[in-house]
Amino acid sequence: MEGKRQEDLIQLCRELLRRPAVSGREGEVARFAADVMTALGYDLVTTDSYGNVVGSMTFSGEGERVLLTSQMDHVDVGDAAEWSKYPYGAFIEDGRIFGRAASDQKGALSAMIMAGAFLRADRGHSLKGQLSVAAAVHQETFENVASRAIADTVDPTCVIVGEASSLLLERGQRGRAEIRLDTFGKMAHSSHPEYGINAADTMNALLAFLKQHFAPPRDPFLGEGILVLTSLYTSPAGTGGAVPEKCTALFDRRLLRGETLEGAAGELRNLISRAADQIPGLRARVSFPVMEDRCYTGAPIRGNHYAPAWALPEESLFLKVLSDALAEEGLPCRISDRPGFGTNGCHFAVERKVPTVIYGPSRRELVHGVDEYIEIRELLGACRGYYAMAGRLLSGRGGVQIPAEGAAVSEGGR
């Protein structure tokens, strides 16, 4: 990639970083991304009701419908005073571009957009099929809902997701379930707690029991199906001098192949039944919180935090095609021995049963952190990688219409 193309890619990444896009407020980035794709010559640029932006290029003849997808939204910066640089300044220092979402995933998004434009300019006359680049909303909160809308627009035959993977091909991800646990007591004035039943005390005892007795399942590739407490609060809350009648805990349960939402919840209910023998008067309920929000377009978005696990077989033809393409370009072509850390690919791999991989610049430990950054060399490498892989898939040399091999998943629960 010569100087002018490098400069254009770096500039695009910085412009995306300068536009805040916390989930539900991605409008400025979306409009800018749509304008850029239009200016770069994408044949069709659309924005759906949720606000996902999809730019597509259609080439002559039948071929793969390749989807490159990254998110526009990001988590909040937290305490900006903890950052050494303004989180939306896109400052360059020591070969790095700093800013919230540099690694998750505006760096990948900028590399995908430019890779499509470069590929069209260099080889557009010889390619077949369709290339789409999607900039997704609400991936931090409603990843499957946003992904489903994108898939409905594009109907891809294969997908590359731009999560941070250190430029390695990752062939699967653990799933995710958010589970809510409520304990119930009886309100009373805190000066006479003996007249009530403190739901927080009950929850403390139950959490200790779960920590001691929950045995996470294990998958040889995906790892452990961990259970992590992410939120804890009481009702009524505050300092009004009342014994709380309800305490609520939220858990992030990472799912393995074959596990379902109901199966994971049933496992938790069984543990609560066992805990009842040790915690007098225990009353508890397990449920799945349903979240609702508004998109920047004004459209409502609704769903629970659930995504099934998936993994492509090691002998996957799709992996071989992509690995060969990277090798031909002189890029690292190793398939990672660990799964991706997010869940953005779950809809495509499981619900659509479309060959899906993760490939993106930067390292997972930089995601959501203070002073988030992306190495410029990895940004450039990602663009070359997307260019090489999409070019191979659309050339017909990799086996046009790669079979929907299906991720290694099961419909059964635990």
mmCIF file of C-alpha atoms in Angstrom:
data_model
loop_
_atom_site.group_PDB
_atom_site.id
_atom_site.type_symbol
_atom_site.label_atom_id
_atom_site.label_comp_id
_atom_site.label_asym_id
_atom_site.label_seq_id
_atom_site.Cartn_x
_atom_site.Cartn_y
_atom_site.Cartn_z
ATOM 1 C CA MET A 1 0.000 0.000 0.000
ATOM 2 C CA GLU A 2 1.690 3.163 -1.190
ATOM 3 C CA GLY A 3 1.855 6.521 0.593
ATOM 4 C CA LYS A 4 -1.380 8.157 -0.583
ATOM 5 C CA ARG A 5 -3.491 5.129 0.297
ATOM 6 C CA GLN A 6 -1.864 4.870 3.705
ATOM 7 C CA GLU A 7 -2.555 8.542 4.370
ATOM 8 C CA ASP A 8 -6.195 8.200 3.306
ATOM 9 C CA LEU A 9 -6.731 5.178 5.581
ATOM 10 C CA ILE A 10 -5.117 6.829 8.591
ATOM 11 C CA GLN A 11 -7.137 9.995 8.013
ATOM 12 C CA LEU A 12 -10.400 8.053 7.767
ATOM 13 C CA CYS A 13 -9.660 6.231 11.011
ATOM 14 C CA ARG A 14 -8.941 9.508 12.780
ATOM 15 C CA GLU A 15 -12.101 11.146 11.439
ATOM 16 C CA LEU A 16 -14.205 8.243 12.725
ATOM 17 C CA LEU A 17 -12.536 8.472 16.135
ATOM 18 C CA ARG A 18 -13.250 12.200 16.379
ATOM 19 C CA ARG A 19 -16.978 11.510 16.198
ATOM 20 C CA PRO A 20 -18.379 10.065 19.460
ATOM 21 C CA ALA A 21 -20.767 7.153 18.957
ATOM 22 C CA VAL A 22 -21.914 5.710 22.267
ATOM 23 C CA SER A 23 -24.586 3.074 21.610
ATOM 24 C CA GLY A 24 -27.773 4.773 20.453
ATOM 25 C CA ARG A 25 -25.958 7.964 19.462
ATOM 26 C CA GLU A 26 -24.076 6.828 16.371
ATOM 27 C CA GLY A 27 -25.771 9.265 13.997
ATOM 28 C CA GLU A 28 -22.797 11.514 13.217
ATOM 29 C CA VAL A 29 -20.503 8.570 12.511
ATOM 30 C CA ALA A 30 -23.201 6.850 10.434
ATOM 31 C CA ARG A 31 -23.788 9.868 8.231
ATOM 32 C CA PHE A 32 -20.064 10.392 7.789
ATOM 33 C CA ALA A 33 -19.444 6.715 6.935
ATOM 34 C CA ALA A 34 -22.278 6.760 4.401
ATOM 35 C CA ASP A 35 -20.883 9.917 2.761
ATOM 36 C CA VAL A 36 -17.399 8.395 2.600
ATOM 37 C CA MET A 37 -18.590 5.164 1.001
ATOM 38 C CA THR A 38 -20.625 7.114 -1.544
ATOM 39 C CA ALA A 39 -17.627 9.298 -2.399
ATOM 40 C CA LEU A 40 -15.409 6.205 -2.739
ATOM 41 C CA GLY A 41 -17.669 4.732 -5.406
ATOM 42 C CA TYR A 42 -19.721 2.109 -3.593
ATOM 43 C CA ASP A 43 -22.632 1.221 -5.891
ATOM 44 C CA LEU A 44 -25.302 1.367 -3.216
ATOM 45 C CA VAL A 45 -25.180 2.845 0.287
ATOM 46 C CA THR A 46 -28.206 2.252 2.506
ATOM 47 C CA THR A 47 -29.208 3.021 6.071
ATOM 48 C CA ASP A 48 -31.838 0.773 7.662
ATOM 49 C CA SER A 49 -34.403 1.730 10.288
ATOM 50 C CA TYR A 50 -31.996 0.963 13.151
ATOM 51 C CA GLY A 51 -29.291 3.097 11.537
ATOM 52 C CA ASN A 52 -26.889 0.396 10.297
ATOM 53 C CA VAL A 53 -25.014 1.663 7.233
ATOM 54 C CA VAL A 54 -24.268 -0.827 4.437
ATOM 55 C CA GLY A 55 -22.200 -0.021 1.366
ATOM 56 C CA SER A 56 -22.228 -2.581 -1.447
ATOM 57 C CA MET A 57 -20.323 -3.125 -4.677
ATOM 58 C CA THR A 58 -21.730 -5.492 -7.298
ATOM 59 C CA PHE A 59 -19.355 -7.098 -9.771
ATOM 60 C CA SER A 60 -20.088 -8.993 -12.976
ATOM 61 C CA GLY A 61 -21.235 -12.606 -12.869
ATOM 62 C CA GLU A 62 -22.362 -14.927 -10.102
ATOM 63 C CA GLY A 63 -20.167 -15.238 -7.051
ATOM 64 C CA GLU A 64 -19.952 -14.956 -3.308
ATOM 65 C CA ARG A 65 -21.801 -12.270 -1.391
ATOM 66 C CA VAL A 66 -19.016 -11.243 0.960
ATOM 67 C CA LEU A 67 -19.840 -9.207 4.064
ATOM 68 C CA LEU A 68 -17.223 -7.291 6.048
ATOM 69 C CA THR A 69 -18.806 -5.939 9.219
ATOM 70 C CA SER A 70 -17.657 -3.806 12.157
ATOM 71 C CA GLN A 71 -19.487 -1.789 14.764
ATOM 72 C CA MET A 72 -19.771 1.987 14.898
ATOM 73 C CA ASP A 73 -20.852 2.208 18.533
ATOM 74 C CA HIS A 74 -18.646 2.005 21.587
ATOM 75 C CA VAL A 75 -18.782 2.060 25.359
ATOM 76 C CA ASP A 76 -18.510 5.354 27.223
ATOM 77 C CA VAL A 77 -15.056 6.732 27.987
ATOM 78 C CA GLY A 78 -15.662 6.564 31.745
ATOM 79 C CA ASP A 79 -13.758 9.201 33.694
ATOM 80 C CA ALA A 80 -12.109 11.275 30.977
ATOM 81 C CA ALA A 81 -9.684 12.633 33.587
ATOM 82 C CA GLU A 82 -8.096 9.180 33.719
ATOM 83 C CA TRP A 83 -7.111 9.457 30.045
ATOM 84 C CA SER A 84 -3.733 10.964 29.197
ATOM 85 C CA LYS A 85 -5.194 12.235 25.909
ATOM 86 C CA TYR A 86 -8.610 13.539 24.931
ATOM 87 C CA PRO A 87 -10.620 10.366 24.139
ATOM 88 C CA TYR A 88 -11.962 11.798 20.879
ATOM 89 C CA GLY A 89 -8.807 13.607 19.773
ATOM 90 C CA ALA A 90 -7.411 10.842 17.535
ATOM 91 C CA PHE A 91 -3.871 11.888 18.450
ATOM 92 C CA ILE A 92 -0.932 10.088 16.824
ATOM 93 C CA GLU A 93 2.047 9.225 18.985
ATOM 94 C CA ASP A 94 4.725 6.537 18.713
ATOM 95 C CA GLY A 95 3.053 4.928 15.721
ATOM 96 C CA ARG A 96 -0.317 4.682 17.458
ATOM 97 C CA ILE A 97 -3.667 6.404 16.999
ATOM 98 C CA PHE A 98 -5.337 7.050 20.356
ATOM 99 C CA GLY A 99 -9.062 7.302 20.959
ATOM 100 C CA ARG A 100 -12.141 5.527 22.228
ATOM 101 C CA ALA A 101 -13.102 2.747 19.781
ATOM 102 C CA ALA A 102 -9.717 2.718 18.024
ATOM 103 C CA SER A 103 -9.501 -1.019 18.712
ATOM 104 C CA ASP A 104 -13.229 -1.682 19.092
ATOM 105 C CA GLN A 105 -13.891 -1.297 16.168
ATOM 106 C CA LYS A 106 -13.449 1.947 14.238
ATOM 107 C CA GLY A 107 -9.958 0.954 13.156
ATOM 108 C CA ALA A 108 -11.328 -2.218 11.574
ATOM 109 C CA LEU A 109 -14.250 -0.318 10.049
ATOM 110 C CA SER A 110 -11.987 2.234 8.374
ATOM 111 C CA ALA A 111 -9.753 -0.574 7.061
ATOM 112 C CA MET A 112 -12.780 -2.400 5.617
ATOM 113 C CA ILE A 113 -14.181 0.699 3.909
ATOM 114 C CA MET A 114 -10.863 1.528 2.283
ATOM 115 C CA ALA A 115 -10.108 -2.089 1.349
ATOM 116 C CA GLY A 116 -13.351 -2.223 -0.625
ATOM 117 C CA ALA A 117 -12.502 0.988 -2.455
ATOM 118 C CA PHE A 118 -8.942 -0.139 -3.260
ATOM 119 C CA LEU A 119 -10.159 -3.536 -4.454
ATOM 120 C CA ARG A 120 -12.714 -1.935 -6.749
ATOM 121 C CA ALA A 121 -10.114 0.433 -8.211
ATOM 122 C CA ASP A 122 -7.496 -2.284 -8.786
ATOM 123 C CA ARG A 123 -9.474 -5.365 -9.750
ATOM 124 C CA GLY A 124 -13.112 -4.440 -10.165
ATOM 125 C CA HIS A 125 -13.229 -5.573 -13.798
ATOM 126 C CA SER A 126 -12.179 -9.152 -12.939
ATOM 127 C CA LEU A 127 -14.230 -9.843 -9.784
ATOM 128 C CA LYS A 128 -17.548 -11.658 -9.458
ATOM 129 C CA GLY A 129 -20.329 -11.452 -6.908
ATOM 130 C CA GLN A 130 -20.882 -8.730 -4.331
ATOM 131 C CA LEU A 131 -18.865 -7.076 -1.578
ATOM 132 C CA SER A 132 -20.650 -5.287 1.272
ATOM 133 C CA VAL A 133 -19.177 -3.327 4.154
ATOM 134 C CA ALA A 134 -21.498 -2.840 7.128
ATOM 135 C CA ALA A 135 -21.152 -0.282 9.902
ATOM 136 C CA ALA A 136 -23.341 -1.588 12.716
ATOM 137 C CA VAL A 137 -25.183 0.182 15.535
ATOM 138 C CA HIS A 138 -25.901 -1.019 19.060
ATOM 139 C CA GLN A 139 -23.415 -3.895 18.946
ATOM 140 C CA GLU A 140 -22.469 -3.224 22.563
ATOM 141 C CA THR A 141 -26.085 -3.662 23.635
ATOM 142 C CA PHE A 142 -28.116 -5.492 20.973
ATOM 143 C CA GLU A 143 -25.544 -7.240 18.803
ATOM 144 C CA ASN A 144 -27.851 -9.898 17.387
ATOM 145 C CA VAL A 145 -30.634 -7.428 16.578
ATOM 146 C CA ALA A 146 -28.283 -5.185 14.594
ATOM 147 C CA SER A 147 -26.609 -8.153 12.889
ATOM 148 C CA ARG A 148 -29.971 -9.630 11.915
ATOM 149 C CA ALA A 149 -30.971 -6.397 10.155
ATOM 150 C CA ILE A 150 -27.678 -6.279 8.268
ATOM 151 C CA ALA A 151 -28.013 -9.906 7.169
ATOM 152 C CA ASP A 152 -31.542 -9.230 5.941
ATOM 153 C CA THR A 153 -30.183 -6.425 3.768
ATOM 154 C CA VAL A 154 -27.176 -8.258 2.334
ATOM 155 C CA ASP A 155 -28.020 -11.994 2.539
ATOM 156 C CA PRO A 156 -24.312 -12.860 2.745
ATOM 157 C CA THR A 157 -22.767 -16.183 1.772
ATOM 158 C CA CYS A 158 -19.721 -15.565 3.997
ATOM 159 C CA VAL A 159 -18.811 -13.055 6.701
ATOM 160 C CA ILE A 160 -15.660 -11.509 8.163
ATOM 161 C CA VAL A 161 -16.164 -9.727 11.506
ATOM 162 C CA GLY A 162 -13.735 -6.969 12.470
ATOM 163 C CA GLU A 163 -13.233 -7.669 16.160
ATOM 164 C CA ALA A 164 -9.724 -7.247 17.541
ATOM 165 C CA SER A 165 -7.802 -10.455 16.837
ATOM 166 C CA SER A 166 -4.187 -9.254 16.448
ATOM 167 C CA LEU A 167 -4.572 -9.985 12.713
ATOM 168 C CA LEU A 168 -5.119 -13.692 13.337
ATOM 169 C CA LEU A 169 -8.046 -15.653 11.961
ATOM 170 C CA GLU A 170 -10.375 -16.678 14.787
ATOM 171 C CA ARG A 171 -12.842 -19.449 14.047
ATOM 172 C CA GLY A 172 -15.357 -19.252 16.880
ATOM 173 C CA GLN A 173 -16.676 -17.508 19.980
ATOM 174 C CA ARG A 174 -18.293 -18.350 23.252
ATOM 175 C CA GLY A 175 -21.913 -17.286 23.444
ATOM 176 C CA ARG A 176 -23.418 -15.045 26.062
ATOM 177 C CA ALA A 177 -26.483 -14.972 28.276
ATOM 178 C CA GLU A 178 -27.407 -12.216 30.716
ATOM 179 C CA ILE A 179 -29.319 -13.753 33.603
ATOM 180 C CA ARG A 180 -31.157 -11.921 36.360
ATOM 181 C CA LEU A 181 -31.454 -13.280 39.887
ATOM 182 C CA ASP A 182 -33.826 -11.707 42.447
ATOM 183 C CA THR A 183 -34.053 -12.521 46.132
ATOM 184 C CA PHE A 184 -37.099 -11.432 48.141
ATOM 185 C CA GLY A 185 -37.524 -10.380 51.731
ATOM 186 C CA LYS A 186 -39.791 -8.167 53.796
ATOM 187 C CA MET A 187 -39.493 -4.412 54.300
ATOM 188 C CA ALA A 188 -39.005 -2.976 57.752
ATOM 189 C CA HIS A 189 -37.446 0.091 59.317
ATOM 190 C CA SER A 190 -33.692 -0.328 59.521
ATOM 191 C CA SER A 191 -33.763 0.592 63.225
ATOM 192 C CA HIS A 192 -35.725 -2.626 63.816
ATOM 193 C CA PRO A 193 -34.437 -5.095 61.225
ATOM 194 C CA GLU A 194 -35.871 -7.985 63.237
ATOM 195 C CA TYR A 195 -39.325 -7.084 61.913
ATOM 196 C CA GLY A 196 -38.250 -7.625 58.329
ATOM 197 C CA ILE A 197 -36.291 -10.000 56.121
ATOM 198 C CA ASN A 198 -33.280 -8.403 54.476
ATOM 199 C CA ALA A 199 -33.191 -9.446 50.820
ATOM 200 C CA ALA A 200 -29.591 -8.205 50.544
ATOM 201 C CA ASP A 201 -28.434 -10.499 53.335
ATOM 202 C CA THR A 202 -30.177 -13.374 51.582
ATOM 203 C CA MET A 203 -28.488 -12.455 48.316
ATOM 204 C CA ASN A 204 -25.079 -12.307 49.985
ATOM 205 C CA ALA A 205 -25.545 -15.823 51.303
ATOM 206 C CA LEU A 206 -26.784 -17.064 47.938
ATOM 207 C CA LEU A 207 -23.891 -15.475 46.049
ATOM 208 C CA ALA A 208 -21.435 -17.149 48.399
ATOM 209 C CA PHE A 209 -23.136 -20.503 47.768
ATOM 210 C CA LEU A 210 -23.041 -20.012 43.991
ATOM 211 C CA LYS A 211 -19.383 -19.017 44.074
ATOM 212 C CA GLN A 212 -18.569 -22.187 45.975
ATOM 213 C CA HIS A 213 -20.729 -24.645 44.045
ATOM 214 C CA PHE A 214 -20.989 -23.411 40.457
ATOM 215 C CA ALA A 215 -18.722 -25.579 38.324
ATOM 216 C CA PRO A 216 -18.272 -23.983 34.899
ATOM 217 C CA PRO A 217 -18.520 -26.400 31.991
ATOM 218 C CA ARG A 218 -15.521 -26.595 29.688
ATOM 219 C CA ASP A 219 -15.053 -26.883 25.952
ATOM 220 C CA PRO A 220 -11.650 -27.973 24.568
ATOM 221 C CA PHE A 221 -11.591 -25.015 22.176
ATOM 222 C CA LEU A 222 -13.903 -22.362 23.634
ATOM 223 C CA GLY A 223 -12.724 -22.692 27.226
ATOM 224 C CA GLU A 224 -14.908 -22.281 30.325
ATOM 225 C CA GLY A 225 -18.559 -21.283 30.519
ATOM 226 C CA ILE A 226 -17.919 -18.753 33.263
ATOM 227 C CA LEU A 227 -20.538 -17.035 35.444
ATOM 228 C CA VAL A 228 -19.624 -13.435 36.341
ATOM 229 C CA LEU A 229 -21.557 -11.061 38.611
ATOM 230 C CA THR A 230 -21.853 -7.724 36.772
ATOM 231 C CA SER A 231 -24.419 -5.736 38.766
ATOM 232 C CA LEU A 232 -25.981 -5.785 42.231
ATOM 233 C CA TYR A 233 -28.648 -3.478 43.662
ATOM 234 C CA THR A 234 -31.527 -3.376 46.132
ATOM 235 C CA SER A 235 -35.105 -2.146 46.176
ATOM 236 C CA PRO A 236 -35.947 0.188 47.716
ATOM 237 C CA ALA A 237 -32.561 1.792 47.194
ATOM 238 C CA GLY A 238 -31.044 4.771 48.917
ATOM 239 C CA THR A 239 -30.522 5.850 52.507
ATOM 240 C CA GLY A 240 -34.122 6.044 53.657
ATOM 241 C CA GLY A 241 -33.611 3.693 56.567
ATOM 242 C CA ALA A 242 -35.490 0.703 55.135
ATOM 243 C CA VAL A 243 -34.596 -2.971 55.065
ATOM 244 C CA PRO A 244 -34.694 -3.864 51.341
ATOM 245 C CA GLU A 245 -37.467 -6.189 50.223
ATOM 246 C CA LYS A 246 -35.713 -7.177 46.992
ATOM 247 C CA CYS A 247 -32.136 -7.577 45.843
ATOM 248 C CA THR A 248 -31.202 -8.046 42.200
ATOM 249 C CA ALA A 249 -28.046 -9.518 40.717
ATOM 250 C CA LEU A 250 -27.145 -9.605 37.039
ATOM 251 C CA PHE A 251 -24.796 -12.241 35.712
ATOM 252 C CA ASP A 252 -22.890 -12.595 32.465
ATOM 253 C CA ARG A 253 -22.835 -16.312 31.653
ATOM 254 C CA ARG A 254 -20.549 -17.260 28.787
ATOM 255 C CA LEU A 255 -22.061 -20.137 26.831
ATOM 256 C CA LEU A 256 -20.378 -23.091 25.149
ATOM 257 C CA ARG A 257 -21.429 -25.215 22.205
ATOM 258 C CA GLY A 258 -24.730 -26.938 22.929
ATOM 259 C CA GLU A 259 -25.778 -24.564 25.704
ATOM 260 C CA THR A 260 -28.966 -22.539 25.492
ATOM 261 C CA LEU A 261 -30.446 -19.675 27.471
ATOM 262 C CA GLU A 262 -32.998 -21.948 29.149
ATOM 263 C CA GLY A 263 -30.376 -24.560 29.871
ATOM 264 C CA ALA A 264 -28.088 -22.077 31.609
ATOM 265 C CA ALA A 265 -31.000 -20.684 33.632
ATOM 266 C CA GLY A 266 -32.125 -24.187 34.594
ATOM 267 C CA GLU A 267 -28.657 -24.941 35.906
ATOM 268 C CA LEU A 268 -28.834 -21.839 38.100
ATOM 269 C CA ARG A 269 -32.291 -22.808 39.375
ATOM 270 C CA ASN A 270 -30.972 -26.225 40.397
ATOM 271 C CA LEU A 271 -28.208 -24.593 42.413
ATOM 272 C CA ILE A 272 -30.738 -22.312 44.120
ATOM 273 C CA SER A 273 -32.822 -25.355 45.080
ATOM 274 C CA ARG A 274 -29.753 -26.864 46.708
ATOM 275 C CA ALA A 275 -28.979 -23.574 48.468
ATOM 276 C CA ALA A 276 -32.453 -23.530 50.028
ATOM 277 C CA ASP A 277 -31.318 -26.303 52.377
ATOM 278 C CA GLN A 278 -28.684 -23.971 53.818
ATOM 279 C CA ILE A 279 -30.333 -20.528 53.602
ATOM 280 C CA PRO A 280 -33.493 -20.311 55.755
ATOM 281 C CA GLY A 281 -36.510 -18.740 54.042
ATOM 282 C CA LEU A 282 -34.764 -18.382 50.719
ATOM 283 C CA ARG A 283 -37.063 -17.010 48.020
ATOM 284 C CA ALA A 284 -35.429 -16.374 44.664
ATOM 285 C CA ARG A 285 -36.342 -16.045 41.004
ATOM 286 C CA VAL A 286 -34.286 -16.466 37.818
ATOM 287 C CA SER A 287 -35.270 -14.513 34.692
ATOM 288 C CA PHE A 288 -33.872 -12.993 31.519
ATOM 289 C CA PRO A 289 -33.886 -9.192 31.413
ATOM 290 C CA VAL A 290 -35.352 -7.733 28.241
ATOM 291 C CA MET A 291 -33.705 -4.461 27.277
ATOM 292 C CA GLU A 292 -35.291 -1.632 25.316
ATOM 293 C CA ASP A 293 -33.681 1.461 23.870
ATOM 294 C CA ARG A 294 -33.932 3.929 21.015
ATOM 295 C CA CYS A 295 -31.697 4.043 17.984
ATOM 296 C CA TYR A 296 -30.330 7.355 16.756
ATOM 297 C CA THR A 297 -32.948 7.107 13.986
ATOM 298 C CA GLY A 298 -35.705 7.154 16.595
ATOM 299 C CA ALA A 299 -36.599 3.509 16.007
ATOM 300 C CA PRO A 300 -37.128 1.357 19.120
ATOM 301 C CA ILE A 301 -34.777 -1.586 19.579
ATOM 302 C CA ARG A 302 -35.539 -4.466 21.922
ATOM 303 C CA GLY A 303 -34.045 -7.793 22.922
ATOM 304 C CA ASN A 304 -32.255 -9.750 25.602
ATOM 305 C CA HIS A 305 -28.548 -10.343 25.878
ATOM 306 C CA TYR A 306 -28.310 -13.798 24.371
ATOM 307 C CA ALA A 307 -26.015 -15.170 21.699
ATOM 308 C CA PRO A 308 -25.190 -18.849 21.134
ATOM 309 C CA ALA A 309 -21.650 -20.189 20.895
ATOM 310 C CA TRP A 310 -20.154 -21.242 17.572
ATOM 311 C CA ALA A 311 -16.977 -22.640 16.094
ATOM 312 C CA LEU A 312 -15.947 -23.502 12.556
ATOM 313 C CA PRO A 313 -14.171 -26.830 12.089
ATOM 314 C CA GLU A 314 -10.393 -26.587 11.835
ATOM 315 C CA GLU A 315 -10.575 -28.199 8.385
ATOM 316 C CA SER A 316 -13.069 -25.582 7.141
ATOM 317 C CA LEU A 317 -12.721 -24.739 3.448
ATOM 318 C CA PHE A 318 -13.534 -21.115 4.279
ATOM 319 C CA LEU A 319 -10.597 -20.894 6.687
ATOM 320 C CA LYS A 320 -8.276 -22.421 4.089
ATOM 321 C CA VAL A 321 -9.341 -19.944 1.410
ATOM 322 C CA LEU A 322 -8.760 -16.989 3.725
ATOM 323 C CA SER A 323 -5.467 -18.327 5.054
ATOM 324 C CA ASP A 324 -4.186 -18.904 1.520
ATOM 325 C CA ALA A 325 -5.208 -15.389 0.525
ATOM 326 C CA LEU A 326 -3.292 -13.841 3.417
ATOM 327 C CA ALA A 327 -0.235 -15.965 2.698
ATOM 328 C CA GLU A 328 -0.257 -14.924 -0.949
ATOM 329 C CA GLU A 329 -0.236 -11.290 0.161
ATOM 330 C CA GLY A 330 2.749 -11.971 2.429
ATOM 331 C CA LEU A 331 0.680 -11.424 5.582
ATOM 332 C CA PRO A 332 0.510 -13.585 8.724
ATOM 333 C CA CYS A 333 -1.933 -16.384 7.951
ATOM 334 C CA ARG A 334 -2.125 -18.244 11.256
ATOM 335 C CA ILE A 335 -5.421 -19.496 12.620
ATOM 336 C CA SER A 336 -5.654 -18.574 16.279
ATOM 337 C CA ASP A 337 -5.679 -21.391 18.826
ATOM 338 C CA ARG A 338 -8.182 -19.465 20.943
ATOM 339 C CA PRO A 339 -11.690 -18.177 20.174
ATOM 340 C CA GLY A 340 -12.733 -14.584 19.674
ATOM 341 C CA PHE A 341 -13.666 -12.744 22.834
ATOM 342 C CA GLY A 342 -16.877 -11.070 21.685
ATOM 343 C CA THR A 343 -20.158 -12.344 20.274
ATOM 344 C CA ASN A 344 -20.641 -10.296 17.098
ATOM 345 C CA GLY A 345 -20.427 -13.315 14.815
ATOM 346 C CA CYS A 346 -23.078 -15.402 16.547
ATOM 347 C CA HIS A 347 -26.055 -14.421 14.415
ATOM 348 C CA PHE A 348 -24.270 -15.064 11.140
ATOM 349 C CA ALA A 349 -22.620 -18.319 12.202
ATOM 350 C CA VAL A 350 -25.514 -19.911 14.094
ATOM 351 C CA GLU A 351 -28.825 -18.392 13.026
ATOM 352 C CA ARG A 352 -27.825 -17.882 9.378
ATOM 353 C CA LYS A 353 -25.426 -20.844 9.267
ATOM 354 C CA VAL A 354 -23.068 -18.782 7.121
ATOM 355 C CA PRO A 355 -19.274 -19.379 7.183
ATOM 356 C CA THR A 356 -17.956 -16.698 9.540
ATOM 357 C CA VAL A 357 -14.541 -15.714 10.865
ATOM 358 C CA ILE A 358 -13.116 -12.935 12.991
ATOM 359 C CA TYR A 359 -10.192 -10.908 11.695
ATOM 360 C CA GLY A 360 -9.249 -7.497 12.954
ATOM 361 C CA PRO A 361 -6.425 -5.232 14.029
ATOM 362 C CA SER A 362 -5.309 -4.631 17.604
ATOM 363 C CA ARG A 363 -5.383 -6.657 20.812
ATOM 364 C CA ARG A 364 -8.349 -7.593 22.959
ATOM 365 C CA GLU A 365 -6.736 -6.212 26.133
ATOM 366 C CA LEU A 366 -6.957 -2.687 24.664
ATOM 367 C CA VAL A 367 -10.715 -2.898 24.138
ATOM 368 C CA HIS A 368 -12.837 -0.727 26.497
ATOM 369 C CA GLY A 369 -9.730 0.469 28.305
ATOM 370 C CA VAL A 370 -8.368 3.892 29.231
ATOM 371 C CA ASP A 371 -6.079 5.371 26.553
ATOM 372 C CA GLU A 372 -7.368 2.918 23.949
ATOM 373 C CA TYR A 373 -5.284 2.953 20.782
ATOM 374 C CA ILE A 374 -4.509 1.100 17.567
ATOM 375 C CA GLU A 375 -1.062 0.497 16.117
ATOM 376 C CA ILE A 376 -0.847 2.133 12.692
ATOM 377 C CA ARG A 377 1.033 -0.868 11.315
ATOM 378 C CA GLU A 378 -1.855 -3.131 12.355
ATOM 379 C CA LEU A 379 -4.395 -0.756 10.837
ATOM 380 C CA LEU A 380 -2.525 -0.929 7.529
ATOM 381 C CA GLY A 381 -2.122 -4.691 7.843
ATOM 382 C CA ALA A 382 -5.855 -5.138 8.427
ATOM 383 C CA CYS A 383 -6.663 -3.199 5.265
ATOM 384 C CA ARG A 384 -4.255 -5.384 3.274
ATOM 385 C CA GLY A 385 -5.809 -8.473 4.862
ATOM 386 C CA TYR A 386 -9.393 -7.505 4.026
ATOM 387 C CA TYR A 387 -8.263 -6.618 0.498
ATOM 388 C CA ALA A 388 -6.574 -10.002 0.047
ATOM 389 C CA MET A 389 -9.363 -12.113 1.529
ATOM 390 C CA ALA A 390 -12.229 -10.337 -0.204
ATOM 391 C CA GLY A 391 -10.281 -10.391 -3.467
ATOM 392 C CA ARG A 392 -9.768 -14.147 -3.251
ATOM 393 C CA LEU A 393 -13.406 -14.827 -2.345
ATOM 394 C CA LEU A 394 -14.669 -12.673 -5.201
ATOM 395 C CA SER A 395 -12.205 -13.982 -7.782
ATOM 396 C CA GLY A 396 -13.775 -17.424 -7.978
ATOM 397 C CA ARG A 397 -10.407 -19.045 -7.275
ATOM 398 C CA GLY A 398 -11.393 -19.980 -3.742
ATOM 399 C CA GLY A 399 -14.365 -22.017 -4.876
ATOM 400 C CA VAL A 400 -17.309 -19.831 -5.754
ATOM 401 C CA GLN A 401 -20.291 -20.405 -3.479
ATOM 402 C CA ILE A 402 -18.381 -21.807 -0.521
ATOM 403 C CA PRO A 403 -20.713 -24.318 1.128
ATOM 404 C CA ALA A 404 -22.505 -23.264 4.306
ATOM 405 C CA GLU A 405 -20.391 -25.594 6.417
ATOM 406 C CA GLY A 406 -22.176 -24.514 9.555
ATOM 407 C CA ALA A 407 -20.642 -23.692 12.873
ATOM 408 C CA ALA A 408 -20.126 -26.551 15.278
ATOM 409 C CA VAL A 409 -23.138 -25.944 17.486
ATOM 410 C CA SER A 410 -25.937 -27.991 18.929
ATOM 411 C CA GLU A 411 -29.579 -27.181 19.557
ATOM 412 C CA GLY A 412 -29.650 -28.992 22.881
ATOM 413 C CA GLY A 413 -29.239 -27.301 26.246
ATOM 414 C CA ARG A 414 -27.387 -28.517 29.278
#
